[in-house]
Each structure stands twice: as C-alpha cells, then as structure tokens.
CSV table of C-alpha atoms and ligand atoms in Angstrom, one decimal:
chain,number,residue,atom,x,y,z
A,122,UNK,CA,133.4,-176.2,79.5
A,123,UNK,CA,132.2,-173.4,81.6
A,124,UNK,CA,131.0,-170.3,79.6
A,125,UNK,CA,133.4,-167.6,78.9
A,126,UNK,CA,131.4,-164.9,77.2
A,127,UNK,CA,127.6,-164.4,77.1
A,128,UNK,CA,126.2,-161.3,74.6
A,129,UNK,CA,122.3,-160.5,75.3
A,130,UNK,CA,120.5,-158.1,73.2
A,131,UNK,CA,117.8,-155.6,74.5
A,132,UNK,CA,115.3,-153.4,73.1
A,133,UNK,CA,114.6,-149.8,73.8
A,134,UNK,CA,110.9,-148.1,74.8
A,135,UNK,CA,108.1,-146.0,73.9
A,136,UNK,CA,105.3,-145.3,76.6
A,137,UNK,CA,102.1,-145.4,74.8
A,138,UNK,CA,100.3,-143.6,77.7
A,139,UNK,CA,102.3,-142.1,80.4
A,140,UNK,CA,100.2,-140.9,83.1
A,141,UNK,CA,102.1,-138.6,86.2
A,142,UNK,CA,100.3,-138.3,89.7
A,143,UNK,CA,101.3,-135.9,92.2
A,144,UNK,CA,104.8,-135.8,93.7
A,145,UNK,CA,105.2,-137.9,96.8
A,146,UNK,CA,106.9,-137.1,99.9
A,147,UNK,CA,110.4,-139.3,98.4
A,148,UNK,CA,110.5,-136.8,95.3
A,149,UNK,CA,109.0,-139.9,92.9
A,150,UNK,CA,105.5,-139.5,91.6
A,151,UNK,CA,102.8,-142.5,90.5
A,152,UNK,CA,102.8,-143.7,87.7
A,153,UNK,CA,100.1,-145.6,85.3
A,154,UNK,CA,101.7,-146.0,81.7
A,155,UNK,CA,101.6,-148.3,78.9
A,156,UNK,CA,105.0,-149.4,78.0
A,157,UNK,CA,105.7,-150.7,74.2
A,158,UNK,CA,109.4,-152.7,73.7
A,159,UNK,CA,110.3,-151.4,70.3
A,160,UNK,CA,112.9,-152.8,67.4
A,161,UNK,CA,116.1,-150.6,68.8
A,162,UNK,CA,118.4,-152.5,69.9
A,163,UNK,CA,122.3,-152.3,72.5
A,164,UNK,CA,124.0,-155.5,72.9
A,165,UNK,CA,125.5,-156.2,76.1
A,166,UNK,CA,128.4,-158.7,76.0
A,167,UNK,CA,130.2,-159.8,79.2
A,168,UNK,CA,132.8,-161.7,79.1
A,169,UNK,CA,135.3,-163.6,82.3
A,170,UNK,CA,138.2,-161.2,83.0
A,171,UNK,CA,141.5,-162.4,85.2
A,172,UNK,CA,140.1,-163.3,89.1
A,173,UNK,CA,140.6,-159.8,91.0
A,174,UNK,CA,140.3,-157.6,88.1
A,175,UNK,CA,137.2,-156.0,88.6
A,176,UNK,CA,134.8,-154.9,86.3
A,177,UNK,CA,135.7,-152.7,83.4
A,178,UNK,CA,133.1,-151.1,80.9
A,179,UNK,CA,133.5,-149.9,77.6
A,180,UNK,CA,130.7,-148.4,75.4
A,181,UNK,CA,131.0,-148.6,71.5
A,182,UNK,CA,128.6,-148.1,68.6
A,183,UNK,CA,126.9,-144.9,67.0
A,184,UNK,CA,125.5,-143.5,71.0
A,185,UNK,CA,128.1,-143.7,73.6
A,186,UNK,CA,128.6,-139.6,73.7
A,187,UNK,CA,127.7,-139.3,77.5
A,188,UNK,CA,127.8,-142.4,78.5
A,189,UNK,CA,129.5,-142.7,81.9
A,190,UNK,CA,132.1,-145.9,82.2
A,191,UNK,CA,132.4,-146.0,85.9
A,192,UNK,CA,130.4,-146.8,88.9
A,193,UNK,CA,127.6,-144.3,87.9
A,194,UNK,CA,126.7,-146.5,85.0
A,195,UNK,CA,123.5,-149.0,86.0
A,196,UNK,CA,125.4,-152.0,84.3
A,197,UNK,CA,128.3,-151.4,87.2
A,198,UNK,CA,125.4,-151.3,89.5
A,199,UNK,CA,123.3,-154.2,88.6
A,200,UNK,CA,126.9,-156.1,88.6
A,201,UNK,CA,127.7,-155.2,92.1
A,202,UNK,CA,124.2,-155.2,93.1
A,203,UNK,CA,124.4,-159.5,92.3
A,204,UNK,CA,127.9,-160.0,93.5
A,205,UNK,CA,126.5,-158.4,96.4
A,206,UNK,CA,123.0,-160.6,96.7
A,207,UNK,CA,124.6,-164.0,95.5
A,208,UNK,CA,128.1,-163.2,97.5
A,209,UNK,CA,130.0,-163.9,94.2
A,210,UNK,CA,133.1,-161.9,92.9
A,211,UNK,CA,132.4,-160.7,89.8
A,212,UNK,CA,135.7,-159.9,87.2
A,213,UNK,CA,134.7,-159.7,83.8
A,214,UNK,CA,134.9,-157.3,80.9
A,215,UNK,CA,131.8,-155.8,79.8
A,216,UNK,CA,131.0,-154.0,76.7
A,217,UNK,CA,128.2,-152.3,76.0
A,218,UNK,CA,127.2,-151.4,71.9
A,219,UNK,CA,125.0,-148.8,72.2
A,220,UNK,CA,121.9,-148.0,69.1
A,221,UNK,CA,119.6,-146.8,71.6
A,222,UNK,CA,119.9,-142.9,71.4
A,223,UNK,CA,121.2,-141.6,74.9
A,224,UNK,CA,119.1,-139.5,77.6
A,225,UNK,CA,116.7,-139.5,74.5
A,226,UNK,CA,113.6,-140.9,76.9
A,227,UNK,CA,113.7,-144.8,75.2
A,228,UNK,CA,115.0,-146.1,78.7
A,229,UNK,CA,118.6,-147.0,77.4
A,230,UNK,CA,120.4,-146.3,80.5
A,231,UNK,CA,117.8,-148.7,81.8
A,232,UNK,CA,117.5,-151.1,79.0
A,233,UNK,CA,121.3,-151.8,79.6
A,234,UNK,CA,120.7,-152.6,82.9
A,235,UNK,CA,118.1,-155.0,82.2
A,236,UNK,CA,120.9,-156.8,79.8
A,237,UNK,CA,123.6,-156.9,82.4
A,238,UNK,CA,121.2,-158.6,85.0
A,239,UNK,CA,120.3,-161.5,82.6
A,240,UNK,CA,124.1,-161.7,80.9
A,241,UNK,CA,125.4,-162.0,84.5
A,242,UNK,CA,122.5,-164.7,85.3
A,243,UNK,CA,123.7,-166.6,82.2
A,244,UNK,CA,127.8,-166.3,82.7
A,245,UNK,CA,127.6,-166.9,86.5
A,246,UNK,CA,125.2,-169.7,86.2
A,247,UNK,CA,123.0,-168.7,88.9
A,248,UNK,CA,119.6,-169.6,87.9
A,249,UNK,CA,117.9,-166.4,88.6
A,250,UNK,CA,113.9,-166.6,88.8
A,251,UNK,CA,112.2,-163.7,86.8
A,252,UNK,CA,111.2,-162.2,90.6
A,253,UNK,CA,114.8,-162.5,91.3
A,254,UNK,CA,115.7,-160.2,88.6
A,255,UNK,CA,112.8,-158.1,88.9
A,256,UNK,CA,113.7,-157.0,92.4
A,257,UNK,CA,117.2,-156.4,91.5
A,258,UNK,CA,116.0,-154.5,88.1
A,259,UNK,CA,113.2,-152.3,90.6
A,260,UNK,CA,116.3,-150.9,92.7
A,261,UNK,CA,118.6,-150.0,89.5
A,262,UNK,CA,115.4,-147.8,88.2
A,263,UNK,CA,111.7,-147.8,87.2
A,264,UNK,CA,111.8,-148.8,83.8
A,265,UNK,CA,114.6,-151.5,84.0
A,266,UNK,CA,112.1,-154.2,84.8
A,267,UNK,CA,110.0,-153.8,82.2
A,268,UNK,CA,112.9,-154.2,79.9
A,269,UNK,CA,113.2,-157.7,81.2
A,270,UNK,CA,110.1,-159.2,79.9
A,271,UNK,CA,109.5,-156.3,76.5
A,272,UNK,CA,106.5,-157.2,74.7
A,273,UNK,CA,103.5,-154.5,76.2
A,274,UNK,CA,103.0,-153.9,79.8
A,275,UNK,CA,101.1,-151.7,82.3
A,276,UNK,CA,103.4,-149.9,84.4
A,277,UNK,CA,101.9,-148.7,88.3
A,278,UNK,CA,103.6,-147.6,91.2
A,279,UNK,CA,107.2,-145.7,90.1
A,280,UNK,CA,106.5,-147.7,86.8
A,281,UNK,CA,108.1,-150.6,87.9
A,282,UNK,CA,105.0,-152.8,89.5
A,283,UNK,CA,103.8,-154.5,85.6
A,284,UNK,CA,101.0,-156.5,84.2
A,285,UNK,CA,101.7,-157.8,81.0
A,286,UNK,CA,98.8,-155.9,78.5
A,287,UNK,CA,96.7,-157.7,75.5
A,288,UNK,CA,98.4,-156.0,72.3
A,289,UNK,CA,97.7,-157.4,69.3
A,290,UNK,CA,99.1,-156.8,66.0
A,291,UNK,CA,102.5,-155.0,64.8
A,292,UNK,CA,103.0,-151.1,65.6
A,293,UNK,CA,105.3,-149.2,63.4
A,294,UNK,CA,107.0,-145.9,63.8
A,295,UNK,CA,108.8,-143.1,63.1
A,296,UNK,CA,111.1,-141.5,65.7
A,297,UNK,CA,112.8,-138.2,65.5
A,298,UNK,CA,116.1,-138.4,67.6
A,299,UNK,CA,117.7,-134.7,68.9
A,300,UNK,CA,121.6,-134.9,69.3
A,301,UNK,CA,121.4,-133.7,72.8
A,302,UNK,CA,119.5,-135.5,75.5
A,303,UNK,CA,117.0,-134.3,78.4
A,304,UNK,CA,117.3,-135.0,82.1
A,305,UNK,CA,114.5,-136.9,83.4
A,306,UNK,CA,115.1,-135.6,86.7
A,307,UNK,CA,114.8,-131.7,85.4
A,308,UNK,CA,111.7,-133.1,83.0
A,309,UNK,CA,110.0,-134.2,86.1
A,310,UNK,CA,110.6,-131.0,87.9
A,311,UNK,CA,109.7,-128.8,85.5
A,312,UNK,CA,106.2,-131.0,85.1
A,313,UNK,CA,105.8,-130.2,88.9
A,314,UNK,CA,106.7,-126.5,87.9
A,315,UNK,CA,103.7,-126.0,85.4
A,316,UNK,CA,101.4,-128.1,87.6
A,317,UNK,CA,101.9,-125.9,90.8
A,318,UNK,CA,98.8,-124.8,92.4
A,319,UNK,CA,96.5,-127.6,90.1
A,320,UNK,CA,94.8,-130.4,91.6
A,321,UNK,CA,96.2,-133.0,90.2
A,322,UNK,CA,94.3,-136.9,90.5
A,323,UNK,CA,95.7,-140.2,90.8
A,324,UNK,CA,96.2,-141.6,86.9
A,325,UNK,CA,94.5,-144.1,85.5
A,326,UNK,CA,95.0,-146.6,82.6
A,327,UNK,CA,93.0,-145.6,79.9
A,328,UNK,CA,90.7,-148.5,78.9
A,329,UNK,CA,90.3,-147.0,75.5
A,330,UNK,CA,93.7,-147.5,74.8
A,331,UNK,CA,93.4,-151.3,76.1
A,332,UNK,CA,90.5,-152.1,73.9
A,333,UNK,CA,92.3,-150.4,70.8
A,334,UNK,CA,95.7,-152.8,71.5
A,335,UNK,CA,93.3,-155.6,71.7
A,336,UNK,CA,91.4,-154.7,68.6
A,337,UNK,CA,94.8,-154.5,66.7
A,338,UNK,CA,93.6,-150.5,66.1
A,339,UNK,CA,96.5,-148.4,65.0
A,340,UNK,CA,94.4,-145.5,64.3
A,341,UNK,CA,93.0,-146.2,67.8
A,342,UNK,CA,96.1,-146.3,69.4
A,343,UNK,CA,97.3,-143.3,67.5
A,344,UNK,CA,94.6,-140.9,68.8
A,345,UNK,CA,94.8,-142.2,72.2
A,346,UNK,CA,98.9,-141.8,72.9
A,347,UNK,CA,99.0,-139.6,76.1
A,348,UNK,CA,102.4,-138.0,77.6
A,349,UNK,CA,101.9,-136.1,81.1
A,350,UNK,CA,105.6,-135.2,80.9
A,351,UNK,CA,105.2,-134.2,77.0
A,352,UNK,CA,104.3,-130.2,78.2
A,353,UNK,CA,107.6,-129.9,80.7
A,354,UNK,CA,109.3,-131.3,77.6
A,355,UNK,CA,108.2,-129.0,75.2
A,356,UNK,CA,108.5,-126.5,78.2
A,357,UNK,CA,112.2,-127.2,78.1
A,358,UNK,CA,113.2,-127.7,74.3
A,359,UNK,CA,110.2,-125.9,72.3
A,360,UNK,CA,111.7,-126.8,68.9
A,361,UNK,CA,110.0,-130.5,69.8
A,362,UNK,CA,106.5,-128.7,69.4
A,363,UNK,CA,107.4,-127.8,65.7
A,364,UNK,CA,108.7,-131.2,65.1
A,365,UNK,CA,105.2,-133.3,66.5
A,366,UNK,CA,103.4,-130.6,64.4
A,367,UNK,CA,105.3,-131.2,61.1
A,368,UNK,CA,104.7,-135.4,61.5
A,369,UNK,CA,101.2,-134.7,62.4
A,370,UNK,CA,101.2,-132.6,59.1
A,371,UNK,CA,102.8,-135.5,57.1
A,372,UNK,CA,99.6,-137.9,58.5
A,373,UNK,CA,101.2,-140.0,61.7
A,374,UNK,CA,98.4,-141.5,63.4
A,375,UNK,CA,99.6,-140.3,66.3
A,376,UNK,CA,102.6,-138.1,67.5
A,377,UNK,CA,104.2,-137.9,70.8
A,378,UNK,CA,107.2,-137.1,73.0
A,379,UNK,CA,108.7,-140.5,74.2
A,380,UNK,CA,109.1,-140.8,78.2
A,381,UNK,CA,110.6,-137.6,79.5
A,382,UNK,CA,111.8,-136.9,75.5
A,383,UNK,CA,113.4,-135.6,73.8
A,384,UNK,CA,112.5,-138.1,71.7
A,385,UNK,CA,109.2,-137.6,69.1
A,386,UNK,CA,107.9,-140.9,67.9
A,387,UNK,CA,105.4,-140.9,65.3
A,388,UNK,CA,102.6,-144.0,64.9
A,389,UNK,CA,102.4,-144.5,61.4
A,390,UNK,CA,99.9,-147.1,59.6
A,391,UNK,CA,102.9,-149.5,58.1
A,392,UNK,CA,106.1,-149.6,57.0
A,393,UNK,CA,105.5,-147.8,53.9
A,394,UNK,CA,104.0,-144.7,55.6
A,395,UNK,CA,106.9,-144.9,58.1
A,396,UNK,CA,109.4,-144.6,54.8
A,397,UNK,CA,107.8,-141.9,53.4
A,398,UNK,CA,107.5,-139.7,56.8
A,399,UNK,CA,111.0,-140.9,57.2
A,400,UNK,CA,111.5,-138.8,54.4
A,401,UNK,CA,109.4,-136.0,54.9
A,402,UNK,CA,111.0,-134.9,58.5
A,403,UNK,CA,114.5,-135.6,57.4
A,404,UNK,CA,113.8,-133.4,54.3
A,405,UNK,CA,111.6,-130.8,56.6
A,406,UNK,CA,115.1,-129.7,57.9
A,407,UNK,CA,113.2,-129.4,61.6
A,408,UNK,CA,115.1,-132.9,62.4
A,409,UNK,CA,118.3,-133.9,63.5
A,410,UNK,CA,118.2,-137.7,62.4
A,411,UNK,CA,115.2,-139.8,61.9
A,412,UNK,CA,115.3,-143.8,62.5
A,413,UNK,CA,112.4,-146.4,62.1
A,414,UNK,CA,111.0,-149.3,64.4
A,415,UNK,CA,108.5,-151.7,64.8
A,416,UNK,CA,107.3,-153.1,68.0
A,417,UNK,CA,106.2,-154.8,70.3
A,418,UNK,CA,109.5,-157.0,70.7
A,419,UNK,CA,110.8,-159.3,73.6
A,420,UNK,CA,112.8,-157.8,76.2
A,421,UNK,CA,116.4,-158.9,77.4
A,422,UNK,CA,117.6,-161.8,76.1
A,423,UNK,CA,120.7,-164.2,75.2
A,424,UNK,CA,121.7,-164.2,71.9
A,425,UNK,CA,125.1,-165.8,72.4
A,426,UNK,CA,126.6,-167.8,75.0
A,427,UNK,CA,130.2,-169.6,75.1
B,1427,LIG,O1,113.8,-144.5,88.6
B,1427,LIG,P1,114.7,-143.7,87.8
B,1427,LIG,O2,116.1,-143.6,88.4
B,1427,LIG,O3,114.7,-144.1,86.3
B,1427,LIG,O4,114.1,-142.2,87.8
B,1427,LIG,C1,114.9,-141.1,87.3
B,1427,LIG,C2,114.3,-139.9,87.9
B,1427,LIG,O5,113.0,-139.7,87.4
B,1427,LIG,C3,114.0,-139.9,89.4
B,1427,LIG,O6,115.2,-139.4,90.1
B,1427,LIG,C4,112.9,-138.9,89.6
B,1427,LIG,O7,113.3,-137.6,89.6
B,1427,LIG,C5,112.1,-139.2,88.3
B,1427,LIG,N1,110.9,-140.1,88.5
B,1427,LIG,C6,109.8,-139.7,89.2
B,1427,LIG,N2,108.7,-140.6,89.3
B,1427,LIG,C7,108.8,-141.8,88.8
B,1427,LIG,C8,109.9,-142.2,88.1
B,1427,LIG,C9,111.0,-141.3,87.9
B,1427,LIG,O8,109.7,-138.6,89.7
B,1427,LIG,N3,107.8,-142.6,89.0
C-alpha cells in the first residue's frame, strides 16, 4: 500500500551564541552562532489530496495568528521547490499545528520548512540524501537546515553552513514569549543602525562556550550566552530589557534574547529552578506568557507514516 499521510514533528531554537559580521554587498551578514534544538514542538502532517488539486495549507494549534496560508509560507515553498527539483506533481493537503510561538526568534517559520522537506521525502518516496535536503533547506532560509539534523550545531556563513558541536548533558530553560512578534529583517537593520560608523570584525566561535558544552557546564554556558542582535532588539521593544533583568534577578544562569527576539530565554540549573522562575516572571506581571523546555533535541523527523 503506498503511504497516504505522513506527520513529522520538529523542534524550535535557541542560539546559544549569535555572532553578526558586517553587512555584505547582498544585504545578508556572516554569521558564527551556536544553535541549540529545544523541546517545542509543530507537527507537520501531509497527506495525498485528489491528482490536480494543488497544495492547500492550513495552520491550527495555540500560534497560527499571522501565519500566512499561501505561497509566502516556506512549507508552499519547500513543496514547490521539490516538485520542481524531482519533476514530480505534488497535490496533497498539508496541515501545519503550530506550538512554536510565531516571528518570536525560535526559527518556526523555518522549523516548518525543515518538516515539509522530510514529510514530502517520506510521502513521495524519494529517498532524499541529507545534502539533498540540506541544499533545498539553504534556499528556503538560514536556519531551516539546522532544523534538519537539531541536536547542537555551529552555524557559519548566513548560518546555514553547520558542524555538528560536542554538547553534553541536558539544558533547561525558561522562555518568556511576547504576543506580538519582531521582524528579523527590521532587527537586522536596526543592528546595522546602532553599528554605523563601528568597525565591526569577522565573528568568531567562542571556544569558551565549546569547552563549557563539552564539560556539561550550565553555569558555563549561562555566563557565556552572546546575542549581537539582542541591542537592536531591545532597541526596538525596550520592555525586553526589564524582562532579562527581572529573570536575572530571580537567579537564571544566563538570560538572553533568542535569534532576532522577541523571545527572552532564561538558562536555569534544572527543572525545578525552571518551575519556580516559571513562576516568578508570570507572577512579576512584566510577562505575557512563560513556557518551559529542555534541549538539545533531534531535529525533523517522522513520527507517523501510513
Ligand atoms: O535567511 P532568512 O530568510 O531566514 O533571513 C531573514 C532575513 O534576516 C534576511 O532577509 C536578512 O534581512 C536577515 N539575515 C541577515 N543575515 C543572515 C541571516 C538573515 O541579514 N546571515
């Protein structure tokens, strides 16, 4: 029987270091930053719709406010992207269930991407090899291929060239979630903004932060978490300064704006901690809604298939 319906579930991201050259000439800027897959999660199920029919995409769950259902969408363009490559029609019904907060800086958009590209693998039966999907992830944006493999990985180039990083031992945090989201492109921009006139140097991975991952070193890892884009972000929605302050206050190991925010995840020292600054920054009043994760966790990957 040839498979009908494939769902694949995907997690979302925190960038333990996220280091910003200069802007190049094409508008993007280099990149070196530590990505972490952490325990958030959208499901992505696709299933065989009548030959001819096209693709139609539906978001559902407690994030879809925003969420584009046409061709805009990265999941309509990682599906034409392979019906293009593999010269394949592709009519199916796709529906993505979305816990990963929107425009929040946890690569959803991206992360959803990642899903359709291994959910279309599985249902088409086309045998994909990971540099397959890794070249179609790199067009769809930066951080999609990284949401392929999850686990912990450098990120160089746009942040889509990745060496897998030695992490050991379970991280757990804390993240503060605002109800409206930030632009990455305007985050960027406004980085550029406050940078004008600075010499600014290639990044580099901080070998610090490598040894702490190896060493299992929470406390490491919290001291060490770097944002480039965190200023521009605070820059652009100053409440997020009060917020890092009031989990810093409440002992996070470390406290910083996620990607290009707006985001704030806190490193706390286990689960417990994370419950009780759960509580704290709900009860603090400075916080729209707070949610708790653990990572590193895989990336993309079928959890049902029939
Ligand atoms: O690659 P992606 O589409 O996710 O990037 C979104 C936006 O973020 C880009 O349009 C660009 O403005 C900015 N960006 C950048 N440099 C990078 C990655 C993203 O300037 N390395």
């Amino acid at each position: 029987m040839p498979i009908r319906s494939v769902t694949v579930r995907v997690p979302a991201k925190v960038n333990l270091q996220l280091s910003v050259g200069p802007r190049e000439l094409d508008g993007y800027h280099q990149l070196v930053t530590v990505f972490q897959a952490i325990s958030i999660f959208d499901d992505v199920i696709i299933k065989i719709a009548e030959p001819g029919s096209g693709i139609h995409l539906t978001i559902t769950g407690d994030q879809t406010h925003g969420v584009p259902t046409d061709a805009t969408n990265l999941v309509v363009q990682a599906a034409e992207l392979i019906a293009q490559k593999f010269e394949i029609d592709i009519d199916a019904h796709i529906e993505v269930k979305k816990s990963i907060p929107v425009a929040g800086g946890m690569a959803g958009g991206s992360a959803d991407a990642a899903a359709a590209i291994v959910a279309i693998d599985e249902l088409y039966n086309l045998d994909m090899t990971r540099d397959e999907m890794h070249e179609i992830a790199a067009q769809l944006g930066s951080d999609v291929p990284f949401l392929l493999s999850g686990g912990t990985a450098i990120g160089q180039g746009r942040g889509d060239q990745l060496t897998a990083a030695l992490s050991r031992g379970t991280y757990h945090w804390v993240l503060a979630l605002s109800s409206v989201g930030l632009s990455t492109p305007a985050i960027y921009s406004e980085c550029d903004r406050l940078r004008q006139g600075l010499d600014i140097s290639e990044p580099q991975i901080s070998d610090a932060l490598m040894q702490a991952l190896l060493a299992a070193d929470p406390k490491g890892v919290g001291n060490l978490l770097v944002n480039d884009l965190q200023p521009a972000a605070c820059s652009l929605r100053p409440a997020l300064r009060l917020i890092l302050d009031v989990g810093q206050e409440y002992g996070a190991l470390g406290a910083i704006v996620s990607g290009s925010g707006p985001t704030v995840a806190f490193l706390v020292s286990d689960e417990e901690h994370g419950l009780d600054l759960a509580v704290a920054l709900s009860a603090s009043g400075v916080v729209g809604s707070v949610t708790r994760a653990f990572g590193p966790v895989h990336g993309a990957k079928v959890i049902e298939s029939h």
